[in-house]
Amino acid sequence: MSARGKVLLVTGGSRGIGAAICRLAVAAGYRVALNYAANEAAAKALVAELEAAGGEAIAIKGDVGSEADVLSMFGEVDRTFGRLDAFVNNAGVVDMKARVDEMSAARIERMMRINVVGSILCAREAVRRMSSLHGGAGGAIVNISSAAATLGSPGEYVDYAASKGAIDTFTIGLAREVATEGVRVNAVRPGIIDTEIHASGGQPDRIAAIRGLVPMKREGQAQEVAQAVIWLLSDAASYTTGSILNVSGGR
Ligand code: NAP
């Protein structure tokens, strides 16, 4: 099913899983707005790659944990494309390995501000544009959760796991809230995926250390997560809402 002409916004779309989603989205026919926080070079390189592949793409800088940045990001999508059909809440962060009894309030607040408050603010803006209640033409939202939401990540980052648990609950609630307004809301729970997020949390060797815990005995690739996201966004998933899909090799 082609998404030709439709517009997709992906937060944290410049690297890792978000970038894989943008690549598959352009191949499916979407025009893509990809958001990033700081690494402008990576964002620009991906836009150039997507354009070289025949796609239409723009990069938008902004911290999803800032309401002002969220408003300006959605405003830029409005001005550039004049519509929004699909939205992926992908931007998320981890932090250094720590027990809860070692965590500062600042760390926990940053985790929740970016992963939870940011995701809810962005979904709010997407619903304001997509919902028939607001005159929108409908649309689809996918939230990126994590297998951590079910595992709890003890001794590593329970705060991160709790933030993703919040994403799961938010997905179910928002899906039911807008179910009659033409908007579907689903989530994907990736397991251990080969991206730079592990190094950003101070554990560059994390994949090698825990891949043995995965029933499939291997890490996943960002594209394998992106395939699930693209399906959930598509009309092929027209009766699927409030679902949380594990893409975690059985873990
Ligand atoms: P990644 O490789 O570290 O990429 C993160 C992306 O998010 C980058 O584009 C980054 O922009 C952007 N970003 C970071 N903080 C942001 C903020 N405050 N506002 C806007 N953008 C921000 O991460 P990833 O592994 O692809 O993870 C993507 C999502 O999947 C996250 O929600 C993560 O929790 C989830 N996930 C990942 C795994 C895994 O094993 N990789 C497993 C389960 C769930 P810059 O380039 O500017 O920094």
CSV table of C-alpha atoms and ligand atoms in Angstrom, one decimal:
chain,number,residue,atom,x,y,z
A,1,MET,CA,0.0,0.0,0.0
A,2,SER,CA,1.5,3.3,-1.1
A,3,ALA,CA,1.8,6.3,1.3
A,4,ARG,CA,2.5,8.5,-1.7
A,5,GLY,CA,2.1,12.2,-0.8
A,6,LYS,CA,1.5,11.6,2.9
A,7,VAL,CA,3.6,13.4,5.4
A,8,LEU,CA,5.4,11.7,8.3
A,9,LEU,CA,7.2,13.4,11.2
A,10,VAL,CA,9.7,11.3,13.2
A,11,THR,CA,11.3,12.7,16.4
A,12,GLY,CA,14.9,11.7,16.7
A,13,GLY,CA,14.8,10.7,13.1
A,14,SER,CA,18.3,11.5,12.2
A,15,ARG,CA,20.1,8.5,13.7
A,16,GLY,CA,19.5,4.9,14.8
A,17,ILE,CA,16.0,3.5,14.7
A,18,GLY,CA,14.5,6.9,13.7
A,19,ALA,CA,16.8,7.1,10.6
A,20,ALA,CA,15.8,3.5,9.6
A,21,ILE,CA,12.1,4.6,9.9
A,22,CYS,CA,12.8,7.6,7.6
A,23,ARG,CA,14.5,5.5,5.0
A,24,LEU,CA,11.7,2.9,4.8
A,25,ALA,CA,9.1,5.7,4.9
A,26,VAL,CA,10.6,7.5,1.9
A,27,ALA,CA,10.7,4.1,0.0
A,28,ALA,CA,7.0,3.8,0.9
A,29,GLY,CA,6.2,7.2,-0.6
A,30,TYR,CA,6.0,9.4,2.5
A,31,ARG,CA,7.4,13.0,2.5
A,32,VAL,CA,9.5,13.1,5.7
A,33,ALA,CA,10.3,15.6,8.4
A,34,LEU,CA,13.0,14.3,10.7
A,35,ASN,CA,13.7,15.9,14.0
A,36,TYR,CA,17.1,15.9,15.9
A,37,ALA,CA,18.5,17.4,19.1
A,38,ALA,CA,22.0,18.5,18.4
A,39,ASN,CA,23.9,16.5,15.7
A,40,GLU,CA,23.2,18.7,12.7
A,41,ALA,CA,25.7,16.9,10.5
A,42,ALA,CA,24.0,13.5,10.9
A,43,ALA,CA,20.6,15.1,10.2
A,44,LYS,CA,21.8,16.9,7.1
A,45,ALA,CA,23.5,13.8,5.8
A,46,LEU,CA,20.3,11.8,6.1
A,47,VAL,CA,18.3,14.4,4.3
A,48,ALA,CA,20.8,14.4,1.5
A,49,GLU,CA,20.6,10.5,1.4
A,50,LEU,CA,16.8,10.6,1.3
A,51,GLU,CA,16.8,13.2,-1.5
A,52,ALA,CA,19.3,11.2,-3.5
A,53,ALA,CA,16.9,8.2,-3.2
A,54,GLY,CA,14.2,10.4,-4.8
A,55,GLY,CA,12.5,11.4,-1.6
A,56,GLU,CA,11.4,14.7,-0.1
A,57,ALA,CA,12.8,15.3,3.4
A,58,ILE,CA,13.5,18.2,5.8
A,59,ALA,CA,15.4,18.2,9.1
A,60,ILE,CA,14.1,20.1,12.1
A,61,LYS,CA,16.2,20.9,15.2
A,62,GLY,CA,14.5,20.8,18.6
A,63,ASP,CA,14.4,19.2,22.0
A,64,VAL,CA,11.2,17.2,22.4
A,65,GLY,CA,11.5,17.9,26.2
A,66,SER,CA,10.9,21.6,25.5
A,67,GLU,CA,7.3,22.7,24.8
A,68,ALA,CA,8.5,25.7,22.8
A,69,ASP,CA,10.7,23.5,20.6
A,70,VAL,CA,7.8,21.0,20.1
A,71,LEU,CA,5.4,23.8,19.0
A,72,SER,CA,8.0,25.3,16.6
A,73,MET,CA,8.7,21.8,15.2
A,74,PHE,CA,5.1,21.1,14.4
A,75,GLY,CA,4.7,24.6,13.1
A,76,GLU,CA,7.6,24.1,10.6
A,77,VAL,CA,5.9,20.9,9.4
A,78,ASP,CA,2.6,22.9,8.9
A,79,ARG,CA,4.4,25.6,6.9
A,80,THR,CA,6.5,23.2,4.8
A,81,PHE,CA,3.9,20.5,4.0
A,82,GLY,CA,0.5,21.8,5.1
A,83,ARG,CA,-0.6,18.4,6.4
A,84,LEU,CA,0.4,15.7,8.8
A,85,ASP,CA,-0.6,12.1,8.2
A,86,ALA,CA,1.7,10.0,10.4
A,87,PHE,CA,3.8,10.7,13.4
A,88,VAL,CA,6.4,8.6,15.3
A,89,ASN,CA,7.4,9.4,18.9
A,90,ASN,CA,10.9,8.0,18.6
A,91,ALA,CA,13.3,10.4,20.3
A,92,GLY,CA,14.4,8.9,23.6
A,93,VAL,CA,17.4,8.8,25.9
A,94,VAL,CA,19.1,6.4,28.4
A,95,ASP,CA,21.6,7.4,31.0
A,96,MET,CA,24.7,5.9,32.8
A,97,LYS,CA,24.2,2.5,34.4
A,98,ALA,CA,23.1,3.1,38.0
A,99,ARG,CA,21.0,1.7,40.8
A,100,VAL,CA,17.9,3.7,41.9
A,101,ASP,CA,19.6,4.5,45.2
A,102,GLU,CA,22.4,6.3,43.3
A,103,MET,CA,20.2,8.4,41.0
A,104,SER,CA,20.0,12.2,41.3
A,105,ALA,CA,16.7,14.1,40.9
A,106,ALA,CA,18.2,15.9,37.9
A,107,ARG,CA,18.8,12.6,36.1
A,108,ILE,CA,15.3,11.2,36.8
A,109,GLU,CA,13.7,14.5,35.8
A,110,ARG,CA,15.7,14.6,32.5
A,111,MET,CA,14.7,11.1,31.7
A,112,MET,CA,11.0,11.7,32.3
A,113,ARG,CA,11.1,15.1,30.6
A,114,ILE,CA,12.4,13.8,27.3
A,115,ASN,CA,11.0,10.3,27.2
A,116,VAL,CA,7.6,10.9,28.8
A,117,VAL,CA,6.6,14.6,28.8
A,118,GLY,CA,8.2,15.1,25.4
A,119,SER,CA,6.3,12.1,23.9
A,120,ILE,CA,3.0,13.3,25.3
A,121,LEU,CA,3.5,16.9,24.2
A,122,CYS,CA,4.3,15.7,20.7
A,123,ALA,CA,1.3,13.3,20.5
A,124,ARG,CA,-0.9,16.2,21.7
A,125,GLU,CA,0.3,18.3,18.7
A,126,ALA,CA,-0.2,15.4,16.3
A,127,VAL,CA,-3.8,14.8,17.6
A,128,ARG,CA,-4.6,18.5,17.2
A,129,ARG,CA,-3.7,18.1,13.5
A,130,MET,CA,-5.1,14.6,12.8
A,131,SER,CA,-8.2,14.2,14.8
A,132,SER,CA,-11.6,14.7,13.1
A,133,LEU,CA,-12.6,16.5,16.3
A,134,HIS,CA,-10.2,19.3,15.3
A,135,GLY,CA,-11.1,19.2,11.6
A,136,GLY,CA,-8.2,16.8,10.7
A,137,ALA,CA,-8.3,14.0,8.1
A,138,GLY,CA,-7.2,11.3,10.5
A,139,GLY,CA,-3.8,9.7,10.8
A,140,ALA,CA,-1.6,7.2,12.7
A,141,ILE,CA,0.8,7.6,15.6
A,142,VAL,CA,3.5,5.1,16.7
A,143,ASN,CA,5.2,5.5,20.0
A,144,ILE,CA,8.6,3.8,20.5
A,145,SER,CA,8.6,2.0,23.9
A,146,SER,CA,11.2,-0.6,24.9
A,147,ALA,CA,11.4,-4.2,26.1
A,148,ALA,CA,12.7,-2.5,29.3
A,149,ALA,CA,9.1,-1.6,30.1
A,150,THR,CA,8.4,-5.2,30.8
A,151,LEU,CA,11.9,-6.2,32.1
A,152,GLY,CA,12.4,-3.2,34.5
A,153,SER,CA,16.2,-2.9,33.8
A,154,PRO,CA,17.3,-3.5,37.4
A,155,GLY,CA,20.8,-2.3,38.2
A,156,GLU,CA,21.0,-0.6,34.8
A,157,TYR,CA,18.4,2.1,34.4
A,158,VAL,CA,15.1,1.5,36.2
A,159,ASP,CA,14.2,5.1,35.5
A,160,TYR,CA,14.4,4.5,31.8
A,161,ALA,CA,12.3,1.3,32.0
A,162,ALA,CA,9.7,3.2,34.0
A,163,SER,CA,9.6,6.0,31.4
A,164,LYS,CA,8.9,3.3,28.8
A,165,GLY,CA,6.2,1.8,31.0
A,166,ALA,CA,4.6,5.2,30.9
A,167,ILE,CA,4.7,5.1,27.1
A,168,ASP,CA,2.9,1.8,27.0
A,169,THR,CA,0.1,3.1,29.3
A,170,PHE,CA,-0.1,6.4,27.3
A,171,THR,CA,-0.4,4.4,24.1
A,172,ILE,CA,-3.4,2.4,25.3
A,173,GLY,CA,-5.2,5.5,26.8
A,174,LEU,CA,-4.6,7.8,23.9
A,175,ALA,CA,-5.6,5.1,21.4
A,176,ARG,CA,-9.0,4.7,23.2
A,177,GLU,CA,-9.4,8.4,23.5
A,178,VAL,CA,-9.2,9.1,19.8
A,179,ALA,CA,-10.4,5.8,18.4
A,180,THR,CA,-13.6,7.4,16.8
A,181,GLU,CA,-11.7,10.4,15.5
A,182,GLY,CA,-9.7,8.7,12.7
A,183,VAL,CA,-6.5,8.4,14.6
A,184,ARG,CA,-4.8,5.1,15.4
A,185,VAL,CA,-2.2,5.0,18.2
A,186,ASN,CA,0.2,2.0,18.6
A,187,ALA,CA,3.6,1.3,20.1
A,188,VAL,CA,6.6,-0.9,19.3
A,189,ARG,CA,8.8,-2.3,22.0
A,190,PRO,CA,12.3,-2.9,20.6
A,191,GLY,CA,14.7,-5.2,22.3
A,192,ILE,CA,18.4,-4.9,22.0
A,193,ILE,CA,19.0,-3.0,18.8
A,194,ASP,CA,22.3,-2.1,17.1
A,195,THR,CA,22.4,1.7,17.5
A,196,GLU,CA,24.6,4.3,19.2
A,197,ILE,CA,22.2,4.6,22.2
A,198,HIS,CA,24.2,2.1,24.2
A,199,ALA,CA,27.4,4.0,23.8
A,200,SER,CA,25.6,7.2,24.7
A,201,GLY,CA,24.7,5.5,28.0
A,202,GLY,CA,28.4,4.7,28.7
A,203,GLN,CA,28.0,1.0,27.6
A,204,PRO,CA,29.5,0.7,24.1
A,205,ASP,CA,29.9,-3.1,24.7
A,206,ARG,CA,26.4,-3.6,26.0
A,207,ILE,CA,25.2,-5.6,23.0
A,208,ALA,CA,28.0,-8.1,23.1
A,209,ALA,CA,27.5,-8.5,26.9
A,210,ILE,CA,23.7,-9.3,26.8
A,211,ARG,CA,23.0,-10.7,23.4
A,212,GLY,CA,23.1,-14.2,25.0
A,213,LEU,CA,19.9,-13.2,26.9
A,214,VAL,CA,17.9,-12.9,23.7
A,215,PRO,CA,16.1,-16.1,22.7
A,216,MET,CA,17.2,-15.5,19.1
A,217,LYS,CA,20.8,-15.1,20.4
A,218,ARG,CA,21.4,-11.9,18.4
A,219,GLU,CA,20.7,-8.2,18.5
A,220,GLY,CA,18.2,-6.6,16.2
A,221,GLN,CA,18.9,-4.1,13.4
A,222,ALA,CA,17.2,-0.7,13.3
A,223,GLN,CA,15.5,-1.7,10.0
A,224,GLU,CA,13.8,-4.6,11.7
A,225,VAL,CA,12.1,-2.2,14.1
A,226,ALA,CA,11.3,0.2,11.3
A,227,GLN,CA,9.5,-2.5,9.3
A,228,ALA,CA,7.0,-2.9,12.2
A,229,VAL,CA,6.6,0.8,12.6
A,230,ILE,CA,5.9,1.3,8.9
A,231,TRP,CA,3.3,-1.4,9.0
A,232,LEU,CA,1.5,0.1,12.0
A,233,LEU,CA,1.4,3.5,10.3
A,234,SER,CA,0.0,2.0,7.1
A,235,ASP,CA,-3.6,1.4,6.0
A,236,ALA,CA,-2.7,-2.3,6.2
A,237,ALA,CA,-3.0,-1.9,10.0
A,238,SER,CA,-6.5,-0.2,9.7
A,239,TYR,CA,-8.1,-2.2,12.6
A,240,THR,CA,-5.1,-2.1,14.9
A,241,THR,CA,-5.0,0.5,17.6
A,242,GLY,CA,-3.9,0.5,21.2
A,243,SER,CA,-1.5,-2.4,20.4
A,244,ILE,CA,2.1,-2.8,21.7
A,245,LEU,CA,4.2,-4.9,19.4
A,246,ASN,CA,7.4,-6.6,20.7
A,247,VAL,CA,10.3,-6.5,18.2
A,248,SER,CA,12.8,-8.1,20.5
A,249,GLY,CA,13.9,-11.5,19.2
A,250,GLY,CA,11.6,-13.2,21.7
A,251,ARG,CA,12.9,-11.4,24.8
B,1,NAP,P1,20.0,6.8,19.1
B,1,NAP,O1,20.7,6.0,18.1
B,1,NAP,O2,20.8,7.3,20.3
B,1,NAP,O3,19.4,8.1,18.3
B,1,NAP,C1,18.7,9.0,19.1
B,1,NAP,C2,18.0,10.0,18.2
B,1,NAP,O4,17.1,10.8,19.0
B,1,NAP,C3,18.9,10.9,17.5
B,1,NAP,O5,18.4,11.4,16.3
B,1,NAP,C4,19.0,12.1,18.5
B,1,NAP,O6,19.4,13.4,17.9
B,1,NAP,C5,17.6,12.2,18.9
B,1,NAP,N1,17.3,12.8,20.2
B,1,NAP,C6,17.9,12.5,21.4
B,1,NAP,N2,17.4,13.3,22.4
B,1,NAP,C7,16.5,14.1,21.8
B,1,NAP,C8,15.7,15.1,22.3
B,1,NAP,N3,15.7,15.5,23.5
B,1,NAP,N4,14.9,15.7,21.4
B,1,NAP,C9,14.8,15.4,20.1
B,1,NAP,N5,15.6,14.4,19.6
B,1,NAP,C10,16.4,13.8,20.4
B,1,NAP,O7,18.7,6.0,19.7
B,1,NAP,P2,18.0,4.7,19.1
B,1,NAP,O8,18.7,3.5,19.7
B,1,NAP,O9,17.7,4.8,17.7
B,1,NAP,O10,16.6,4.8,20.0
B,1,NAP,C11,15.5,5.4,19.4
B,1,NAP,C12,14.3,5.0,20.3
B,1,NAP,O11,14.2,3.6,20.5
B,1,NAP,C13,14.4,5.6,21.7
B,1,NAP,O12,13.1,6.0,22.2
B,1,NAP,C14,14.9,4.4,22.5
B,1,NAP,O13,14.5,4.5,23.9
B,1,NAP,C15,14.2,3.3,21.8
B,1,NAP,N6,14.8,2.0,22.0
B,1,NAP,C16,16.1,1.7,21.6
B,1,NAP,C17,16.6,0.4,21.8
B,1,NAP,C18,18.0,0.1,21.3
B,1,NAP,O14,18.5,-1.0,21.7
B,1,NAP,N7,18.6,0.8,20.5
B,1,NAP,C19,15.8,-0.5,22.5
B,1,NAP,C20,14.6,-0.2,22.9
B,1,NAP,C21,14.1,1.0,22.7
B,1,NAP,P3,20.9,13.8,17.8
B,1,NAP,O15,21.6,13.0,16.7
B,1,NAP,O16,20.9,15.3,17.5
B,1,NAP,O17,21.6,13.5,19.1
